[in-house]
Short mmCIF file of C-alpha atoms and ligand atoms in Angstrom, two decimals:
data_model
loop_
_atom_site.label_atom_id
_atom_site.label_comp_id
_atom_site.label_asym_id
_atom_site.label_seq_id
_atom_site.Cartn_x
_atom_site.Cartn_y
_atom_site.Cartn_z
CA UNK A 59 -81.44 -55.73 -157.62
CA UNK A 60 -79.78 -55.50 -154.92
CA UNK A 61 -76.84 -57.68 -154.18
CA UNK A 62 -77.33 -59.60 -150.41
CA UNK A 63 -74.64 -58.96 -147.71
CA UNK A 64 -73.92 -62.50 -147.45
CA UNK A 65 -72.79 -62.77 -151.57
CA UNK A 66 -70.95 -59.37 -150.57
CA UNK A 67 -68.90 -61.24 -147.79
CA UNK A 68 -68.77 -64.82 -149.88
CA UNK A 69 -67.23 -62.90 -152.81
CA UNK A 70 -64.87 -60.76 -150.93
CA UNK A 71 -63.91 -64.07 -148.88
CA UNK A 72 -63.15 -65.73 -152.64
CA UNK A 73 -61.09 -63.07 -153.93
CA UNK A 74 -58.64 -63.48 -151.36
CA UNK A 75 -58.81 -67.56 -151.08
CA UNK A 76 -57.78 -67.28 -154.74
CA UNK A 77 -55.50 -64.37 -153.97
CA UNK A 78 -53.35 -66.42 -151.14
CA UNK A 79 -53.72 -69.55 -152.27
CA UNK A 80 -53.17 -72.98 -149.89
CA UNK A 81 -55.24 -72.93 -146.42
CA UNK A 82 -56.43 -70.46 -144.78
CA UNK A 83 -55.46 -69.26 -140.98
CA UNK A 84 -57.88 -70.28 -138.16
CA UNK A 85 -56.61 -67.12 -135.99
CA UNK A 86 -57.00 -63.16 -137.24
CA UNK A 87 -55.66 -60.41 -135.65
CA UNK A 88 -56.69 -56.88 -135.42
CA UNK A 89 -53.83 -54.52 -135.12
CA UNK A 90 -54.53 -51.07 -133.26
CA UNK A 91 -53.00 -47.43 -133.60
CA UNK A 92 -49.10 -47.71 -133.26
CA UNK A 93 -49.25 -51.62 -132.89
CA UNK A 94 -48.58 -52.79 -136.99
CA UNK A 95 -44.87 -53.55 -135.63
CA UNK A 96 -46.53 -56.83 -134.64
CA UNK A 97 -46.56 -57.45 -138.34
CA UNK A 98 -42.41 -57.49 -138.74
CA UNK A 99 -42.66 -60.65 -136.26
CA UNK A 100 -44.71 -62.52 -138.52
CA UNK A 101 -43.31 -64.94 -141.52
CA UNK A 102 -45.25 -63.52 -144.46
CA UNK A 103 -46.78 -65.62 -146.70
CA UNK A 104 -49.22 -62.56 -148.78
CA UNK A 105 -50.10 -59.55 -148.83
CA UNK A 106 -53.19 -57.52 -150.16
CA UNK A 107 -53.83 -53.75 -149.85
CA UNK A 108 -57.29 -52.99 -149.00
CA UNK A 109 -57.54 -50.82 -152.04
CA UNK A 110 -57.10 -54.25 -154.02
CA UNK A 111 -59.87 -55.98 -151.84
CA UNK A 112 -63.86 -55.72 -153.47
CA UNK A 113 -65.62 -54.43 -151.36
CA UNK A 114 -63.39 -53.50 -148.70
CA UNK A 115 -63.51 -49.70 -147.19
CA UNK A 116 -60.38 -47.84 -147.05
CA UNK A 117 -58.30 -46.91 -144.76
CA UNK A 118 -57.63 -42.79 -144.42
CA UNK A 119 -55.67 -42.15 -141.14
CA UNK A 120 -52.29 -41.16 -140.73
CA UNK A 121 -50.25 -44.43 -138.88
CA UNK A 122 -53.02 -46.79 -140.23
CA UNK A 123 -51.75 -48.26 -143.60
CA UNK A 124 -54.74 -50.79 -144.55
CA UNK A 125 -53.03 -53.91 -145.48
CA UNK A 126 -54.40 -57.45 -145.00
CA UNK A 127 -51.45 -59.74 -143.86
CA UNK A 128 -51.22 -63.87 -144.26
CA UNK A 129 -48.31 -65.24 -142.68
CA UNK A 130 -47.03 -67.34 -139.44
CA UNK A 131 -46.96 -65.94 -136.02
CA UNK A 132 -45.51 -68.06 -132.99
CA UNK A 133 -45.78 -71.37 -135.55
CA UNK A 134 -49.60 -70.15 -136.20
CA UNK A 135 -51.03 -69.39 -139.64
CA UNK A 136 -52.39 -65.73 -139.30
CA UNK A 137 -54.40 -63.23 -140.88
CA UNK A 138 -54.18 -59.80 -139.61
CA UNK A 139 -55.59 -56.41 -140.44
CA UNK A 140 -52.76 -53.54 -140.59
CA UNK A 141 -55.06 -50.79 -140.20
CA UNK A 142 -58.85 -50.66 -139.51
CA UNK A 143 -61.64 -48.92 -140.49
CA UNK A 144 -62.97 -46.27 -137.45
CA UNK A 145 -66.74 -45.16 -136.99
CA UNK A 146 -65.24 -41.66 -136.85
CA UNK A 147 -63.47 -41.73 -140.38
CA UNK A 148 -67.45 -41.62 -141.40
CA UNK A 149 -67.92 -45.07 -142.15
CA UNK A 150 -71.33 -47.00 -141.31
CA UNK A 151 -70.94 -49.95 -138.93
CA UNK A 152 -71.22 -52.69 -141.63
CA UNK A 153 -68.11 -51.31 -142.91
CA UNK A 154 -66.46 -50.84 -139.66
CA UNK A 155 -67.13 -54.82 -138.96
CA UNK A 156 -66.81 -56.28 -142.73
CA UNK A 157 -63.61 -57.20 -142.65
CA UNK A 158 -64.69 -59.62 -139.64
CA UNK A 159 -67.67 -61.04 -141.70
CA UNK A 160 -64.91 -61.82 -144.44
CA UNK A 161 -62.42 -63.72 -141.63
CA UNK A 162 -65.46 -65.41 -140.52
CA UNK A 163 -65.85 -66.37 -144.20
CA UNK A 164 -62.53 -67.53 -144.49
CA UNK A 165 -62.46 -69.67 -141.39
CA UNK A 166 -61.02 -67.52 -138.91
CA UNK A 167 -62.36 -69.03 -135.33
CA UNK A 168 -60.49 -66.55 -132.68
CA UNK A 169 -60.41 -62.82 -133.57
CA UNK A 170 -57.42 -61.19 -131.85
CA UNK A 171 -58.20 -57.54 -131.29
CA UNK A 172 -55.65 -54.58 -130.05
CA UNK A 173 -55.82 -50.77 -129.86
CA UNK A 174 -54.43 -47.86 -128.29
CA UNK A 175 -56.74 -46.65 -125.30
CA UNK A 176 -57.15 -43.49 -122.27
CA UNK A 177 -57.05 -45.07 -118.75
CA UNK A 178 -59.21 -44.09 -116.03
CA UNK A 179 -58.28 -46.46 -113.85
CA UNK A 180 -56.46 -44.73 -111.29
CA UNK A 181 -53.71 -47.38 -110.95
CA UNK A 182 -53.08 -47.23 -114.69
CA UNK A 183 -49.59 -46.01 -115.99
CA UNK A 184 -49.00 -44.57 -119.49
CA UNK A 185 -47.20 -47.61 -121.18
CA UNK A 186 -49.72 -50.55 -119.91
CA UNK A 187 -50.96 -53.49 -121.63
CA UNK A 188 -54.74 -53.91 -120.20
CA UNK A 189 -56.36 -57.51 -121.18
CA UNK A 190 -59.82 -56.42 -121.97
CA UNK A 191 -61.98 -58.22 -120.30
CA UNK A 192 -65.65 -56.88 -120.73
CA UNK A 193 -66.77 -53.70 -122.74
CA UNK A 194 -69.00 -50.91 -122.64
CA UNK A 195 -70.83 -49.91 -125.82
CA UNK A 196 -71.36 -46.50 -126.09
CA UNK A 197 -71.75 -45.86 -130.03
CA UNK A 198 -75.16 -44.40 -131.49
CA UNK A 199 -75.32 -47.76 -133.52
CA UNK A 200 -74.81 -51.19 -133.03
CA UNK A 201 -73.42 -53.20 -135.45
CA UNK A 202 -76.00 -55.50 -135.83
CA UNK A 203 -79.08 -53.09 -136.13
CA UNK A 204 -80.94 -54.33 -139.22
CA UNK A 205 -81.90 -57.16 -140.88
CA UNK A 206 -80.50 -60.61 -139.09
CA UNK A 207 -79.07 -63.17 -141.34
CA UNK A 208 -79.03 -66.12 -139.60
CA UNK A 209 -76.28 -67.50 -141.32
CA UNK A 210 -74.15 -65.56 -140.02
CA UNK A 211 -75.61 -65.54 -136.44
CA UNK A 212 -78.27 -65.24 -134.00
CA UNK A 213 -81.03 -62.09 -133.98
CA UNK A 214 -80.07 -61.38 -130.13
CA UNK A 215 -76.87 -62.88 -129.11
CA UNK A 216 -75.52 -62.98 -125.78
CA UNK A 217 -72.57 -60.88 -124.96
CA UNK A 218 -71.93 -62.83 -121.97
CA UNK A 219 -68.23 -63.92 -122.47
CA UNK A 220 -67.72 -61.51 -125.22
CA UNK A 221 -63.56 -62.03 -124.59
CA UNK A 222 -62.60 -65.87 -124.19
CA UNK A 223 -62.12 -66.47 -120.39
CA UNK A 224 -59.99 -68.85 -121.07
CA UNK A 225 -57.76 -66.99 -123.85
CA UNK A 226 -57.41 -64.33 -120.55
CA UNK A 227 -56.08 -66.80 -118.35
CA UNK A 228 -53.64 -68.26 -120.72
CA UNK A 229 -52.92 -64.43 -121.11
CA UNK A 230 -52.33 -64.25 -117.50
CA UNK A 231 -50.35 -67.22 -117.16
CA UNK A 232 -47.47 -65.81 -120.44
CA UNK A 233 -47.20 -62.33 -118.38
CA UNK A 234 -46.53 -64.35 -114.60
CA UNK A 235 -44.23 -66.70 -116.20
CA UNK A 236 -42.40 -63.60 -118.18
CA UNK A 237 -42.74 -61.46 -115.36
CA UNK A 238 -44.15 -58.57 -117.48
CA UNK A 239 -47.02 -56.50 -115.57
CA UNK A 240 -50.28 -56.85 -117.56
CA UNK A 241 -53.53 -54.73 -116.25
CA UNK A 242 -57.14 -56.56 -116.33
CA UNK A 243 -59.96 -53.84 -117.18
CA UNK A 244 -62.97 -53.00 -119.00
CA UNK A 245 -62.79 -51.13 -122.82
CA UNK A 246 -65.17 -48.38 -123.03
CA UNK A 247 -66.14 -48.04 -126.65
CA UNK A 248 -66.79 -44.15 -128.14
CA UNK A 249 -67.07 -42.81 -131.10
CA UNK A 250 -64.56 -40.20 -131.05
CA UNK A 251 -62.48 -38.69 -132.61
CA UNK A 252 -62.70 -35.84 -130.03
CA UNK A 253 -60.21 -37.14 -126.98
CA UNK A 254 -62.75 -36.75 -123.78
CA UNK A 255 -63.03 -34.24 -121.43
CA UNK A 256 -62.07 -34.39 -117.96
CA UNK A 257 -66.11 -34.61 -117.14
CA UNK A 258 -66.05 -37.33 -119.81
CA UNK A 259 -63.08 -39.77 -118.73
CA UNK A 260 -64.50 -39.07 -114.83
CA UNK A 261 -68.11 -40.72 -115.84
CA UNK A 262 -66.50 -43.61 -117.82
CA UNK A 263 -64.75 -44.68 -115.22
CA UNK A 264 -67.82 -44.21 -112.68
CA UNK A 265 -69.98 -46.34 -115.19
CA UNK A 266 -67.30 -49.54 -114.51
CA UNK A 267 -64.84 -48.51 -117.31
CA UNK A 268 -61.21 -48.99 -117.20
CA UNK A 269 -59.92 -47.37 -120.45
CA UNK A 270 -61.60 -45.74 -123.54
CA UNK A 271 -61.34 -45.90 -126.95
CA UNK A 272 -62.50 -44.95 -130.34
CA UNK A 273 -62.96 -48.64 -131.98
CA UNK A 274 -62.69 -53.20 -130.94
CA UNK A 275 -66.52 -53.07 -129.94
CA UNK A 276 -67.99 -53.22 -133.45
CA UNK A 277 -65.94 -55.51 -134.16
CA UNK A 278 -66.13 -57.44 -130.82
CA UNK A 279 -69.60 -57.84 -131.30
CA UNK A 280 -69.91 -58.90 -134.89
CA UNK A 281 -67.51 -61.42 -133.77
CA UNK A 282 -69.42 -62.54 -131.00
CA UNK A 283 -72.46 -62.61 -133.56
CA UNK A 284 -70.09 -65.20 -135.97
CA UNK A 285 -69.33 -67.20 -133.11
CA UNK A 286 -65.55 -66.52 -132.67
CA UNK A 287 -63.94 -66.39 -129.34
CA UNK A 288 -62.43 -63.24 -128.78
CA UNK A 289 -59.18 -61.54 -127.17
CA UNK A 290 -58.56 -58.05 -126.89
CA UNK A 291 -56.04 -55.82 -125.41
CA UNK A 292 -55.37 -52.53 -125.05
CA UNK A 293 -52.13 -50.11 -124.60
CA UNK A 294 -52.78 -47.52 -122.25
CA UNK A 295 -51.35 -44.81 -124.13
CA UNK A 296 -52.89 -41.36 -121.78
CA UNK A 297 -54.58 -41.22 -118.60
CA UNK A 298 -57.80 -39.00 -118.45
CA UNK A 299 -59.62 -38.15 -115.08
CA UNK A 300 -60.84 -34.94 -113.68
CA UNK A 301 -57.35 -33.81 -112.00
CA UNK A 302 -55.40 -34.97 -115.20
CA UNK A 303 -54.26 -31.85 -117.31
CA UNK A 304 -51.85 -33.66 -119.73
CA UNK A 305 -53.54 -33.04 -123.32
CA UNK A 306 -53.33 -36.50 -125.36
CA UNK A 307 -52.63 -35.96 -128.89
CA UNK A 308 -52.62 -38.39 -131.90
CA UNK A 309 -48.80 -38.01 -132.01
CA UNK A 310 -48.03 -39.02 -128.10
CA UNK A 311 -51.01 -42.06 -128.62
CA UNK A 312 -48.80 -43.64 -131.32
CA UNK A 313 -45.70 -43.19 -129.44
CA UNK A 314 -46.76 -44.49 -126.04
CA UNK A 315 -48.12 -47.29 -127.87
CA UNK A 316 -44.59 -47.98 -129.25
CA UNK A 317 -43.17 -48.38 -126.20
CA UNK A 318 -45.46 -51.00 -125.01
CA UNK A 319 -44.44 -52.95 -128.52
CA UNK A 320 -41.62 -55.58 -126.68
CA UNK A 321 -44.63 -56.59 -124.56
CA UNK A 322 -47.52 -56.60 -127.00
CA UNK A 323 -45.40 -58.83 -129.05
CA UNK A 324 -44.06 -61.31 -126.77
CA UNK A 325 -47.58 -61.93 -125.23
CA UNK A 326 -48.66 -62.09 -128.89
CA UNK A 327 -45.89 -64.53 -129.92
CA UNK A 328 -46.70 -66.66 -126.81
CA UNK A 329 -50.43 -66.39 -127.27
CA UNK A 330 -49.92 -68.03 -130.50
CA UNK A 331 -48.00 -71.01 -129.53
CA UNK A 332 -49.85 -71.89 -126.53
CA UNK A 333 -53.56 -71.08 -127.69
N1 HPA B 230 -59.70 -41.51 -125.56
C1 HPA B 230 -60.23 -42.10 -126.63
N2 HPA B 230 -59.53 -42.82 -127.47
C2 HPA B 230 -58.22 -42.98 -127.24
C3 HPA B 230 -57.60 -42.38 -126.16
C4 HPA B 230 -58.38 -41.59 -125.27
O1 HPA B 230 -57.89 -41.01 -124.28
N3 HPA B 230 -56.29 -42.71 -126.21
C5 HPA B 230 -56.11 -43.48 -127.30
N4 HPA B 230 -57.30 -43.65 -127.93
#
């Protein structure tokens, strides 16, 4: 017979209560392509490879190391993903988005999500933090298709505030007070892993996109679904348009994103506290 998604996600969710032990974090964290450096700012408490995890896919790309991480950040219990699974490593989108079902499962309420994203927007610098503040879906597939359970959320949720207004302002309010410059913009999702083409980065940006990446809606969404409030940023780590000739590569994506690091963690840090 087969086994239900929701004893899937409850078992999953019980092998790592047992695993870790003592109560579980109320905030989980996402980290994106060249951002796992978040990870030597927080106190660890546990850590489980995703190999070890039932059920869990596995992480293949180079610079993602699939690690589930407990620990403190800012004074806050945390759970964070070191490496997440892409649509374009060939996974279906329930396995793209299970490791949110199983935060969900485990009491996560606010889903922190980063990545590594091409700007359009023309006043965009390589090296940028961008709060996300709306996205475009533009996989085949959305995570949801299929059957609904309503345990774990509605049949046709609203995506109306899909990333916490009010998580942006306090956002906002860290980068003034620091004096670090932090971009607003909207996260085109794509399914990659082809970069885009000139054409390609031109009509994102036409369609209301600020930057474009490869992964964050599934998970956005299936988020949404659960009920969490969202925040999401992205590190501007190319710029694509139609008079832009500089060829991104995986290589320079990481390393731009490595420069934005101080930033990404003292927002993070300060997110934490104040949130
Ligand atoms: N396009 C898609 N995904 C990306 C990019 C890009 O230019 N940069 C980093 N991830």
């Amino acid at each position: 017979m087969e086994k239900s998604m929701l004893d899937i996600i409850k078992n999953t969710a019980e092998f790592i209560r047992a695993k870790v032990g003592g109560e579980m974090p109320r905030t989980g964290i996402i980290l994106g392509t060249g951002l796992g450096d978040l990870v030597n700012h927080i106190e660890v408490s546990a850590e489980i490879d995703y190999k070890t995890i039932p059920n869990f896919p596995v992480s293949t790309v180079e610079g993602h190391s699939g690690k589930l991480i407990f620990g403190v950040l800012g004074g806050r219990p945390v759970v964070a993903m070191q490496g997440r699974f892409h649509y374009y490593e060939g996974y279906d989108m329930k396995q793209v988005t299970f490791p949110v079902r199983v935060m969900k499962a485990l009491g996560v309420e606010t889903l922190v999500v980063s990545n590594a994203a091409g700007g359009m927007n023309k006043e965009f610098k390589v090296g940028d933090v961008m709060i996300i503040t709306d996205h475009i879906n533009l996989f085949p597939e959305n995570p949801l298709r299929g059957k609904n359970y309503n345990e774990l959320g509605d049949r046709f949720p609203a995506m109306t505030e899909a990333y916490s207004k009010r998580l942006i302002a306090l956002a906002d309010e860290i980068a003034a007070e620091k004096d670090f410059r932090l971009m607003h913009g909207v996260y085109v999702g794509t399914t990659g892993p082809t970069f885009e083409t000139p054409a390609e980065y031109e009509y994102f940006r036409i369609i209301g996109g600020d930057a474009v990446g490869m992964s964050t809606v599934p998970e956005v969404i299936v988020a949404n679904h659960s009920g969490m409030k969202v925040f999401g940023l992205s590190v501007i780590t190319d710029l694509g348009g139609k008079d832009i000739t500089e060829v991104p590569s995986h290589e320079e994506v990481q390393k731009a994103a490595l420069t934005a690091q101080p930033v990404i963690t003292l927002l993070m840090k300060e997110m934490m506290v104040r949130m």
